[in-house]
mmCIF file of C-alpha atoms and ligand atoms in Angstrom:
data_model
loop_
_atom_site.group_PDB
_atom_site.id
_atom_site.type_symbol
_atom_site.label_atom_id
_atom_site.label_comp_id
_atom_site.label_asym_id
_atom_site.label_seq_id
_atom_site.Cartn_x
_atom_site.Cartn_y
_atom_site.Cartn_z
ATOM 1 C CA MET A 1 2.894 -37.950 10.302
ATOM 2 C CA PHE A 2 4.480 -35.817 7.608
ATOM 3 C CA ASN A 3 2.864 -33.055 5.570
ATOM 4 C CA ASP A 4 -0.233 -32.812 7.744
ATOM 5 C CA LEU A 5 -2.469 -30.401 5.831
ATOM 6 C CA SER A 6 -5.069 -30.009 8.568
ATOM 7 C CA SER A 7 -3.869 -26.453 9.300
ATOM 8 C CA PRO A 8 -1.076 -24.140 8.149
ATOM 9 C CA LEU A 9 0.756 -24.619 11.458
ATOM 10 C CA ALA A 10 0.344 -28.383 11.317
ATOM 11 C CA HIS A 11 1.836 -28.340 7.848
ATOM 12 C CA LEU A 12 4.778 -26.158 8.777
ATOM 13 C CA SER A 13 5.606 -28.341 11.743
ATOM 14 C CA THR A 14 5.391 -31.635 9.795
ATOM 15 C CA ARG A 15 6.640 -30.454 6.408
ATOM 16 C CA ARG A 16 8.961 -32.858 4.636
ATOM 17 C CA SER A 17 10.186 -32.749 1.046
ATOM 18 C CA GLY A 18 9.948 -35.801 -1.181
ATOM 19 C CA LYS A 19 13.092 -37.296 -2.698
ATOM 20 C CA PRO A 20 12.626 -36.603 -6.405
ATOM 21 C CA ARG A 21 13.702 -40.107 -7.391
ATOM 22 C CA ASP A 22 11.013 -41.542 -5.095
ATOM 23 C CA LEU A 23 8.186 -39.362 -6.441
ATOM 24 C CA ALA A 24 5.624 -41.210 -8.546
ATOM 25 C CA ALA A 25 2.146 -40.684 -9.976
ATOM 26 C CA PRO A 26 -0.168 -39.026 -9.344
ATOM 27 C CA GLY A 27 1.488 -35.742 -10.099
ATOM 28 C CA PRO A 28 -0.149 -32.397 -10.776
ATOM 29 C CA SER A 29 -2.140 -31.900 -13.962
ATOM 30 C CA PRO A 30 -0.821 -29.234 -16.373
ATOM 31 C CA GLU A 31 -3.400 -26.827 -14.906
ATOM 32 C CA GLN A 32 -2.325 -27.603 -11.336
ATOM 33 C CA LEU A 33 1.316 -27.189 -12.284
ATOM 34 C CA ARG A 34 0.614 -23.745 -13.671
ATOM 35 C CA GLU A 35 -1.371 -22.900 -10.548
ATOM 36 C CA ILE A 36 1.575 -23.967 -8.363
ATOM 37 C CA ALA A 37 3.853 -21.602 -10.288
ATOM 38 C CA LEU A 38 1.328 -18.760 -10.082
ATOM 39 C CA LEU A 39 0.939 -19.258 -6.326
ATOM 40 C CA ALA A 40 4.702 -19.004 -5.895
ATOM 41 C CA GLY A 41 4.525 -15.585 -7.503
ATOM 42 C CA ARG A 42 3.221 -14.370 -4.170
ATOM 43 C CA THR A 43 6.640 -14.022 -2.598
ATOM 44 C CA PRO A 44 8.242 -11.098 -0.761
ATOM 45 C CA ASP A 45 10.687 -9.109 -2.866
ATOM 46 C CA HIS A 46 12.231 -5.726 -2.153
ATOM 47 C CA GLY A 47 11.349 -3.156 -4.816
ATOM 48 C CA LYS A 48 8.564 -5.183 -6.468
ATOM 49 C CA LEU A 49 11.018 -6.530 -9.015
ATOM 50 C CA ALA A 50 9.835 -10.149 -8.976
ATOM 51 C CA PRO A 51 13.455 -11.176 -9.635
ATOM 52 C CA TRP A 52 12.567 -14.760 -10.384
ATOM 53 C CA ARG A 53 10.445 -16.754 -12.796
ATOM 54 C CA PHE A 54 9.387 -20.342 -13.333
ATOM 55 C CA VAL A 55 9.695 -22.562 -16.393
ATOM 56 C CA ILE A 56 7.470 -25.635 -16.563
ATOM 57 C CA VAL A 57 9.046 -28.630 -18.264
ATOM 58 C CA PRO A 58 6.196 -30.574 -19.897
ATOM 59 C CA ASN A 59 6.558 -34.320 -19.762
ATOM 60 C CA ASP A 60 6.901 -34.581 -23.530
ATOM 61 C CA ARG A 61 10.060 -32.449 -23.196
ATOM 62 C CA ARG A 62 11.778 -34.690 -20.640
ATOM 63 C CA ASP A 63 13.646 -36.583 -23.383
ATOM 64 C CA ALA A 64 14.885 -33.248 -24.725
ATOM 65 C CA LEU A 65 16.007 -32.242 -21.232
ATOM 66 C CA ALA A 66 17.819 -35.562 -20.791
ATOM 67 C CA ALA A 67 19.597 -35.082 -24.139
ATOM 68 C CA LEU A 68 20.554 -31.527 -23.157
ATOM 69 C CA LEU A 69 21.985 -32.558 -19.788
ATOM 70 C CA VAL A 70 23.972 -35.412 -21.288
ATOM 71 C CA ALA A 71 25.363 -33.205 -24.084
ATOM 72 C CA ALA A 72 26.233 -30.366 -21.699
ATOM 73 C CA TYR A 73 27.879 -32.740 -19.216
ATOM 74 C CA ARG A 74 29.902 -34.418 -21.990
ATOM 75 C CA GLU A 75 31.023 -31.057 -23.300
ATOM 76 C CA GLU A 76 32.318 -29.998 -19.887
ATOM 77 C CA ARG A 77 33.688 -33.437 -18.952
ATOM 78 C CA PRO A 78 34.730 -35.287 -22.117
ATOM 79 C CA GLU A 79 36.125 -38.134 -19.990
ATOM 80 C CA ALA A 80 32.730 -38.736 -18.312
ATOM 81 C CA LYS A 81 31.926 -42.352 -17.520
ATOM 82 C CA ARG A 82 28.681 -44.000 -18.624
ATOM 83 C CA ALA A 83 27.382 -43.952 -15.025
ATOM 84 C CA GLU A 84 27.759 -40.172 -14.844
ATOM 85 C CA LEU A 85 25.825 -39.739 -18.090
ATOM 86 C CA ASP A 86 23.161 -42.147 -16.858
ATOM 87 C CA ALA A 87 22.823 -40.014 -13.719
ATOM 88 C CA MET A 88 22.110 -36.961 -15.919
ATOM 89 C CA GLU A 89 19.434 -38.931 -17.807
ATOM 90 C CA GLN A 90 17.839 -40.074 -14.568
ATOM 91 C CA PHE A 91 17.936 -36.551 -13.180
ATOM 92 C CA ALA A 92 15.953 -35.264 -16.159
ATOM 93 C CA ARG A 93 13.402 -38.042 -16.114
ATOM 94 C CA GLN A 94 12.617 -38.421 -12.406
ATOM 95 C CA ALA A 95 9.235 -37.569 -10.815
ATOM 96 C CA PRO A 96 5.926 -36.866 -12.571
ATOM 97 C CA ALA A 97 6.355 -33.075 -12.871
ATOM 98 C CA LEU A 98 9.144 -30.516 -12.998
ATOM 99 C CA ILE A 99 9.396 -26.746 -12.677
ATOM 100 C CA VAL A 100 12.702 -24.923 -13.123
ATOM 101 C CA ALA A 101 12.973 -21.887 -10.846
ATOM 102 C CA LEU A 102 15.162 -19.098 -12.185
ATOM 103 C CA SER A 103 16.754 -16.250 -10.288
ATOM 104 C CA SER A 104 16.227 -13.293 -12.655
ATOM 105 C CA PRO A 105 17.987 -10.327 -11.053
ATOM 106 C CA ARG A 106 17.476 -6.791 -12.362
ATOM 107 C CA THR A 107 21.042 -5.557 -12.499
ATOM 108 C CA GLU A 108 19.937 -1.989 -13.248
ATOM 109 C CA SER A 109 18.063 -1.824 -9.942
ATOM 110 C CA HIS A 110 19.449 -0.296 -6.775
ATOM 111 C CA ILE A 111 18.135 -3.300 -4.857
ATOM 112 C CA PRO A 112 21.209 -5.359 -3.904
ATOM 113 C CA LEU A 113 21.738 -8.580 -5.847
ATOM 114 C CA TRP A 114 21.888 -10.435 -2.524
ATOM 115 C CA GLU A 115 18.339 -9.358 -1.698
ATOM 116 C CA GLN A 116 17.113 -10.349 -5.145
ATOM 117 C CA GLU A 117 18.711 -13.777 -4.799
ATOM 118 C CA LEU A 118 17.251 -14.226 -1.324
ATOM 119 C CA SER A 119 13.850 -13.526 -2.841
ATOM 120 C CA ALA A 120 14.491 -16.135 -5.572
ATOM 121 C CA GLY A 121 15.191 -18.693 -2.850
ATOM 122 C CA ALA A 122 11.990 -17.720 -1.077
ATOM 123 C CA ALA A 123 10.015 -18.003 -4.327
ATOM 124 C CA THR A 124 11.442 -21.472 -4.922
ATOM 125 C CA MET A 125 10.444 -22.489 -1.396
ATOM 126 C CA ASN A 126 6.963 -21.196 -2.148
ATOM 127 C CA LEU A 127 6.816 -23.503 -5.173
ATOM 128 C CA VAL A 128 7.456 -26.357 -2.749
ATOM 129 C CA HIS A 129 4.813 -25.025 -0.341
ATOM 130 C CA ALA A 130 2.237 -24.627 -3.131
ATOM 131 C CA ALA A 131 2.834 -28.164 -4.376
ATOM 132 C CA HIS A 132 2.465 -29.493 -0.816
ATOM 133 C CA ALA A 133 -0.690 -27.442 -0.206
ATOM 134 C CA MET A 134 -2.190 -29.239 -3.227
ATOM 135 C CA GLY A 135 -1.468 -32.578 -1.606
ATOM 136 C CA PHE A 136 1.683 -33.474 -3.530
ATOM 137 C CA ALA A 137 5.274 -33.622 -2.341
ATOM 138 C CA ALA A 138 8.072 -31.644 -3.922
ATOM 139 C CA GLY A 139 11.849 -31.908 -3.887
ATOM 140 C CA TRP A 140 14.251 -29.051 -4.628
ATOM 141 C CA LEU A 141 17.491 -30.073 -6.347
ATOM 142 C CA THR A 142 20.374 -28.193 -7.877
ATOM 143 C CA GLY A 143 23.379 -30.423 -8.539
ATOM 144 C CA TRP A 144 25.581 -30.154 -11.613
ATOM 145 C CA PRO A 145 22.768 -29.131 -14.015
ATOM 146 C CA ALA A 146 21.978 -25.977 -12.026
ATOM 147 C CA PHE A 147 25.531 -24.684 -12.453
ATOM 148 C CA SER A 148 25.966 -25.398 -16.161
ATOM 149 C CA ASP A 149 25.789 -22.275 -18.312
ATOM 150 C CA ARG A 150 24.627 -24.372 -21.247
ATOM 151 C CA VAL A 151 21.711 -25.748 -19.248
ATOM 152 C CA ARG A 152 20.928 -22.274 -17.877
ATOM 153 C CA ASP A 153 20.928 -20.908 -21.431
ATOM 154 C CA ALA A 154 18.276 -23.440 -22.408
ATOM 155 C CA PHE A 155 15.933 -21.909 -19.814
ATOM 156 C CA GLY A 156 17.047 -18.298 -19.618
ATOM 157 C CA ALA A 157 20.015 -16.008 -20.144
ATOM 158 C CA ALA A 158 22.765 -14.489 -17.977
ATOM 159 C CA PRO A 159 22.596 -12.967 -15.399
ATOM 160 C CA GLU A 160 19.788 -15.403 -14.710
ATOM 161 C CA ARG A 161 20.728 -18.509 -12.738
ATOM 162 C CA ILE A 162 18.934 -21.732 -12.011
ATOM 163 C CA ALA A 163 17.748 -21.517 -8.405
ATOM 164 C CA GLY A 164 16.438 -25.042 -8.441
ATOM 165 C CA PHE A 165 14.768 -27.915 -10.196
ATOM 166 C CA VAL A 166 11.550 -28.521 -8.273
ATOM 167 C CA PHE A 167 10.249 -32.040 -8.858
ATOM 168 C CA ILE A 168 6.656 -32.785 -7.853
ATOM 169 C CA GLY A 169 4.660 -35.972 -7.378
ATOM 170 C CA THR A 170 3.504 -38.424 -4.740
ATOM 171 C CA PRO A 171 5.992 -40.222 -2.468
ATOM 172 C CA ALA A 172 6.239 -43.858 -3.540
ATOM 173 C CA ARG A 173 7.830 -44.779 -0.203
ATOM 174 C CA ALA A 174 7.275 -43.607 3.317
ATOM 175 C CA LEU A 175 9.021 -40.319 4.033
ATOM 176 C CA GLU A 176 11.678 -40.407 6.697
ATOM 177 C CA GLU A 177 12.722 -37.627 9.017
ATOM 178 C CA ARG A 178 16.047 -35.978 8.419
ATOM 179 C CA PRO A 179 18.212 -34.311 11.053
ATOM 180 C CA ARG A 180 16.824 -30.939 12.048
ATOM 181 C CA PRO A 181 18.790 -28.059 13.532
ATOM 182 C CA ASP A 182 19.582 -28.067 17.228
ATOM 183 C CA PRO A 183 17.026 -25.631 18.740
ATOM 184 C CA ALA A 184 19.696 -24.298 21.102
ATOM 185 C CA ARG A 185 21.830 -23.226 18.154
ATOM 186 C CA LEU A 186 18.922 -22.290 15.918
ATOM 187 C CA VAL A 187 17.232 -19.688 18.065
ATOM 188 C CA SER A 188 18.706 -17.278 20.547
ATOM 189 C CA THR A 189 17.613 -14.065 22.159
ATOM 190 C CA TRP A 190 19.677 -10.953 21.585
ATOM 191 C CA GLU A 191 20.905 -9.588 24.866
ATOM 192 C CA GLY A 192 22.249 -6.346 23.441
HETATM 193 C C1 FMN Y 1 19.219 -24.624 -2.926
HETATM 194 C C2 FMN Y 1 19.022 -26.076 -2.590
HETATM 195 C C3 FMN Y 1 19.589 -27.034 -3.396
HETATM 196 C C4 FMN Y 1 19.484 -28.382 -3.102
HETATM 197 N N1 FMN Y 1 20.052 -29.296 -3.923
HETATM 198 C C5 FMN Y 1 20.028 -30.595 -3.590
HETATM 199 C C6 FMN Y 1 20.645 -31.542 -4.423
HETATM 200 O O1 FMN Y 1 21.173 -31.216 -5.487
HETATM 201 N N2 FMN Y 1 20.625 -32.843 -4.023
HETATM 202 C C7 FMN Y 1 20.018 -33.232 -2.852
HETATM 203 O O2 FMN Y 1 20.015 -34.422 -2.535
HETATM 204 N N3 FMN Y 1 19.389 -32.348 -2.067
HETATM 205 C C8 FMN Y 1 19.390 -31.045 -2.415
HETATM 206 N N4 FMN Y 1 18.759 -30.129 -1.614
HETATM 207 C C9 FMN Y 1 18.107 -30.589 -0.387
HETATM 208 C C10 FMN Y 1 16.761 -31.202 -0.694
HETATM 209 O O3 FMN Y 1 15.851 -30.244 -1.171
HETATM 210 C C11 FMN Y 1 16.320 -31.883 0.549
HETATM 211 O O4 FMN Y 1 15.521 -32.934 0.185
HETATM 212 C C12 FMN Y 1 15.630 -30.963 1.511
HETATM 213 O O5 FMN Y 1 16.592 -30.230 2.192
HETATM 214 C C13 FMN Y 1 14.747 -31.731 2.445
HETATM 215 O O6 FMN Y 1 14.379 -30.910 3.492
HETATM 216 P P1 FMN Y 1 12.868 -30.686 3.962
HETATM 217 O O7 FMN Y 1 12.243 -32.001 4.251
HETATM 218 O O8 FMN Y 1 13.011 -29.814 5.154
HETATM 219 O O9 FMN Y 1 12.148 -29.956 2.865
HETATM 220 C C14 FMN Y 1 18.804 -28.779 -1.933
HETATM 221 C C15 FMN Y 1 18.196 -27.805 -1.116
HETATM 222 C C16 FMN Y 1 18.304 -26.471 -1.447
HETATM 223 C C17 FMN Y 1 17.643 -25.456 -0.552
#
């Protein structure tokens, strides 16, 4: 069984993301989506900088997102084939709900950028955890859109970066396990 919510430990040991393209209704309500983002604000960060933020993409803005991704992709790759543009459209439209997680580093701070970016990754993971704790499944994607300056500029401004597109909904097909790290390589004991 995946995503067993009977206890925090049960959830951590059965946690499995949903594939965004396989996420269907029901998704979170607008209030739940906001709550998910607020819950992810409770993330460790050195220096209390909160070097991340979350942008909710309402469903009535998905067409606008699709148009943005297609235009940005075409601008960078004028020779793009129809299938590539279709993939951008599908990316923007998949799953019932979407939150864009931004890494928002404070460059004036003495806290190293690396630490701020680590915290942004942790905050994005907490978005996934919050969505799962509410009974949904989430999937964290980056792909081409996360590395396009034009797309980033539609959500924020440099030096911000898109940490991830977190899609949320209910798995329309049974989740399948993916390979997990070899415990022998994953954990060792320092022998000094
Ligand atoms: C930073 C980051 C970016 C990712 N981007 C993609 C992506 O673009 N496409 C993809 O198929 N999976 C991507 N993944 C992996 C998915 O989130 C994947 O479904 C996830 O690793 C499933 O693992 P889980 O079941 O342990 O949550 C990304 C993961 C991370 C952490």
